[in-house]
XYZ file of C-alpha atoms in Angstrom:
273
model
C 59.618 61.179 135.977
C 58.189 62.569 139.338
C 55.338 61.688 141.225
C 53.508 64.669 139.873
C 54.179 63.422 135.929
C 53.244 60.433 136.606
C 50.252 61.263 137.699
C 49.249 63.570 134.959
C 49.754 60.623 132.653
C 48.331 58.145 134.375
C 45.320 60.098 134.597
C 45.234 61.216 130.803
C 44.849 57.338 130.439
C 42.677 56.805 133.162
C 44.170 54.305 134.926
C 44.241 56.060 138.283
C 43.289 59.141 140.587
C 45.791 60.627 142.848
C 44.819 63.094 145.777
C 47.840 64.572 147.719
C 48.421 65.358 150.787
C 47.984 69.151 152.027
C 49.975 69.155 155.105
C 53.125 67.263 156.163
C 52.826 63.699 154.453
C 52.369 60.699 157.201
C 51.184 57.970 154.983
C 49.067 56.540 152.498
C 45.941 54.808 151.509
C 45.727 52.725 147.881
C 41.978 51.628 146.559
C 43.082 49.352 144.114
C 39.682 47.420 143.847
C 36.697 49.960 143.264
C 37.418 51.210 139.358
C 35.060 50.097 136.767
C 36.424 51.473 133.602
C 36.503 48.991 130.821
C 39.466 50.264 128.419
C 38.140 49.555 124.675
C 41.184 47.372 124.429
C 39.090 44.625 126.717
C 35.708 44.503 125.669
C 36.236 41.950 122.710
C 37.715 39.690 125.513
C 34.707 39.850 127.988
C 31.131 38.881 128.266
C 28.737 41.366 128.144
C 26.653 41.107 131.331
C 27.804 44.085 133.996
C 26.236 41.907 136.917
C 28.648 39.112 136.582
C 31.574 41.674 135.291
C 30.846 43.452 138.679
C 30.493 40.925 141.222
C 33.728 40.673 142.782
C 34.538 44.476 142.350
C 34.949 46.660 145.952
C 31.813 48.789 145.428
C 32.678 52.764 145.948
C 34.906 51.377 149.065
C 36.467 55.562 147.674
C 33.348 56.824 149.199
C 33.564 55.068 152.605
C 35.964 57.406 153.269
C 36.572 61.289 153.563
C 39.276 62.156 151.185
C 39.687 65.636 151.205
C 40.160 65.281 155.279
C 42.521 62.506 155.161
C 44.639 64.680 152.298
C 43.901 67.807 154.924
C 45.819 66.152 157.733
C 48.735 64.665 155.467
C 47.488 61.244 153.729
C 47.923 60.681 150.431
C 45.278 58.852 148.584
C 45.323 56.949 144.939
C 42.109 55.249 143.894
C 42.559 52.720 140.678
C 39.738 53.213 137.968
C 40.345 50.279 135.548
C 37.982 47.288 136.530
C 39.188 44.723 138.252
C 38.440 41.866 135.506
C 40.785 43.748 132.669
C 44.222 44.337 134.997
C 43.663 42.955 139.101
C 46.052 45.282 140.765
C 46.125 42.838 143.678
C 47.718 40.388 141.677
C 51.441 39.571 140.709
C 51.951 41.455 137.543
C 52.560 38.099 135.208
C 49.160 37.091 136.579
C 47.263 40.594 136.887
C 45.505 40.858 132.646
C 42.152 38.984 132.822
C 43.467 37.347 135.755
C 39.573 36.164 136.678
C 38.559 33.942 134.333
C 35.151 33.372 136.291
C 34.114 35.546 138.901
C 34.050 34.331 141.903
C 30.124 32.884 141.933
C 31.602 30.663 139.318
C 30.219 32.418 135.931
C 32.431 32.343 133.241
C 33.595 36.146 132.129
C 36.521 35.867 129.961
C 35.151 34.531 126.281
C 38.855 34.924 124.459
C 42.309 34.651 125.972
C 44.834 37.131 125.326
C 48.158 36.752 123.498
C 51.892 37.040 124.934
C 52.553 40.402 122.823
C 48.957 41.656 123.871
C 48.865 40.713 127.632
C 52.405 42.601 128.182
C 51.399 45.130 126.204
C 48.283 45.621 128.464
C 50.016 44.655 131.860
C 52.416 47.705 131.024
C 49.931 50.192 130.188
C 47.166 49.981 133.356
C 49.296 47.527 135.788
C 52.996 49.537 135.860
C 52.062 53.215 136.620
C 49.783 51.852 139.603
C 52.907 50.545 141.167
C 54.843 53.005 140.000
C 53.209 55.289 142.064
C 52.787 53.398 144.820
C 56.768 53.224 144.622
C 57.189 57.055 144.277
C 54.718 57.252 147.401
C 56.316 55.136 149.633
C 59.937 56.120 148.696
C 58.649 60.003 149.163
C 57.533 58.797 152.776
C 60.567 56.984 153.708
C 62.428 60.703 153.490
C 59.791 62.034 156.066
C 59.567 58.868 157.983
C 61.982 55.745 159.462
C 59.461 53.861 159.383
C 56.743 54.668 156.658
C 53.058 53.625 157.025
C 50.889 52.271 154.241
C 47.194 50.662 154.178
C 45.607 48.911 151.261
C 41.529 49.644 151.563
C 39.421 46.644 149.739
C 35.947 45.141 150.268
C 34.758 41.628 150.442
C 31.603 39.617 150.580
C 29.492 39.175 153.539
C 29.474 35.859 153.017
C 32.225 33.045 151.413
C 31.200 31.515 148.100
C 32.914 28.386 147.150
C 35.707 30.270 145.343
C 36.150 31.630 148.829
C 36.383 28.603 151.012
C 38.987 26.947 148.561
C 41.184 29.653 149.397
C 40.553 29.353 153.270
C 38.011 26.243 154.238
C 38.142 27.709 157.939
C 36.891 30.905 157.712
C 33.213 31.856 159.298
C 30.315 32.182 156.742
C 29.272 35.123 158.431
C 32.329 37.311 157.906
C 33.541 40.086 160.229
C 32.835 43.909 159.999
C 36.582 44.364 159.115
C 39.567 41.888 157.951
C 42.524 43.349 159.368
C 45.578 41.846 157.779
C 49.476 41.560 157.595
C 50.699 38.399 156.253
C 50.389 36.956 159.566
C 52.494 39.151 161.550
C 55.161 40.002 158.505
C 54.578 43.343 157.392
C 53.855 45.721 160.006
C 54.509 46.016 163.749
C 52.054 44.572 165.796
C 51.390 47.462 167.881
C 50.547 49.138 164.233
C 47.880 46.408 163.663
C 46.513 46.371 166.907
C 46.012 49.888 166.807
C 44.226 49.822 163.729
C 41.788 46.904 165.233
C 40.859 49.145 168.929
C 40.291 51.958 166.939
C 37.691 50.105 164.557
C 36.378 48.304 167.523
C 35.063 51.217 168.996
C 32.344 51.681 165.685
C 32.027 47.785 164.851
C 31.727 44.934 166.966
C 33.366 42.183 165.041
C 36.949 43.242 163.750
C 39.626 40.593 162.774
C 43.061 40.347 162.263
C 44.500 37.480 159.386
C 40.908 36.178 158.995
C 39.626 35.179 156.250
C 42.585 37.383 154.165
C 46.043 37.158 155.080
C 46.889 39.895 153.243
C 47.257 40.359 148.980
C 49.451 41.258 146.634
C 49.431 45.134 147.366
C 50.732 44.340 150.792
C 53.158 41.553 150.263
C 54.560 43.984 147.451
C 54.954 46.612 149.605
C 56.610 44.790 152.396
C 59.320 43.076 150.019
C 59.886 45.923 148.125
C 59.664 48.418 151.555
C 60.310 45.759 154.109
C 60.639 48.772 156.839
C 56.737 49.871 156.311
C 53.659 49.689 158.586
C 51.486 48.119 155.994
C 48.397 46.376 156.388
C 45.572 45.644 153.986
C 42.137 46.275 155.595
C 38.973 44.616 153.960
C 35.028 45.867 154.643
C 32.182 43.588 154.878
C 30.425 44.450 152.442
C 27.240 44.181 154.240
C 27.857 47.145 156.583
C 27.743 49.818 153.663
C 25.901 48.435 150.402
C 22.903 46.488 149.596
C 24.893 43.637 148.164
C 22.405 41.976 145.485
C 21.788 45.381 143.970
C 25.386 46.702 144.311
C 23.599 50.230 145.782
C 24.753 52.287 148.900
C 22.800 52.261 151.749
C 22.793 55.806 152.720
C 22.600 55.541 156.545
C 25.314 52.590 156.478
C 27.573 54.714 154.781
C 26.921 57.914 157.218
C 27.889 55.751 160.233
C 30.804 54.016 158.253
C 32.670 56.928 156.863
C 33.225 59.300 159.493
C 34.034 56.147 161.578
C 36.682 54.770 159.170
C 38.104 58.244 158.144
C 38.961 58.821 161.732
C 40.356 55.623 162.206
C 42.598 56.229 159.470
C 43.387 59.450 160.622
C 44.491 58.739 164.210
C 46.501 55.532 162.735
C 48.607 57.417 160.581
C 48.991 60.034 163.303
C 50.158 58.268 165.796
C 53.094 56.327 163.749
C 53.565 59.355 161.963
């Protein structure tokens, strides 16, 4: 199956939308965190409240950037659509079905656990063509490219909750504009994430690198699986695009943020094209 099949069928079963590139192909972007389709397979396994269902998914983080220019200039795009809470993409794959059992404010969202047969059944049908793609992708660019380059887009609370600082007790409680991240200095060459940083830097005063994420399962995927890649996952403050208690976009936020991001990406993939 090619890249092109697969993504006719993934999309019959909406588990993902895939936007190629135009031109040349010199990388690509995965949003694995801003779906909110709820197969009917999950609903008898969730609470109904879409507040506490929603409050660890990347808000529209597909709209804080310009798609149709990034697939203009030769970036490939593919944006997940199933919800976080039924499949986490950014999980291992035994792990990934109804993988949060709270959300991360601590409200219990699973009410019924699945079974073995069920939970593979599931993990095959919205968790395997995701990363089947992403293979195709990044196998596509290594026949262009010696060394292929590949960003994971998520966004993240303004502030830590108590789920958070478990995971990393060090981390400010006012968190950066942008996480920049690559499993400490593993999976990319530094140059690559340095580049990334000055060109954010230029739009947003506070940009990280390795703080508070290190880097999830997207990107330590990629770099076992393509250990040759540029690959970085970036995360967005949440706070610089979306009134957070509402989970609505701040128009003006988002006017400064996308063109700023969307060129970032741009000149990134351009340069290590």
């Amino acid at each position: 199956m090619n890249v092109f099949e697969k993504q006719k069928l993934a999309q019959q079963n909406q588990i993902f939308d895939y936007y190629p590139p135009k031109k040349k192909y010199i990388g690509a972007v995965s949003i694995p965190h801003s779906g909110e389709v709820i197969p009917e397979e999950f609903k008898e396994y969730l609470i109904d409240d879409v507040k506490a269902l929603c409050q660890d998914v990347d808000t529209a983080v597909h709209k804080l950037i310009d798609i149709e220019q990034l697939n203009d200039v030769g970036i490939a795009v593919i944006k997940a659509n199933i919800h976080r809470v039924c499949v986490d993409l950014n999980r291992p794959k035994e792990t990934a079905a109804l993988n949060w059992q709270k959300n991360s404010h601590g409200i219990e969202i699973v009410k019924k656990e699945l079974d073995e047969k069920t939970r593979a059944f599931l993990t095959q049908k919205y968790y395997a063509p995701y990363y089947e793609m992403l293979k195709a992708l990044i196998n596509e660019l290594q026949r262009a490219h010696k060394r292929p380059s590949f960003i994971d887009l998520h966004s993240m609370p303004s502030s830590p909750t108590e789920y958070h600082l478990k995971i990393n007790p060090n981390q400010e409680m006012d968190r950066p504009d942008f996480c920049v991240s690559d499993i400490e200095g593993k999976s990319c060459e530094k140059e690559f994430i340095n580049f990334v940083c000055e060109k954010l830097s230029a739009h947003y005063s506070k940009v990280y690198q390795n703080n508070p994420y290190f880097g999830g399962h997207v990107t330590r995927h990629v770099d076992a699986t393509f250990p040759d890649t540029n690959n970085i996952q970036i995360e967005i403050k949440r706070g610089i695009y979306l009134d957070e208690p509402k989970r609505t976009l701040d128009e003006s936020l988002v006017n400064k943020l996308r063109p700023a991001l969307t060129t970032s990406l741009i000149e990134t993939f351009q340069r290590f094209a």
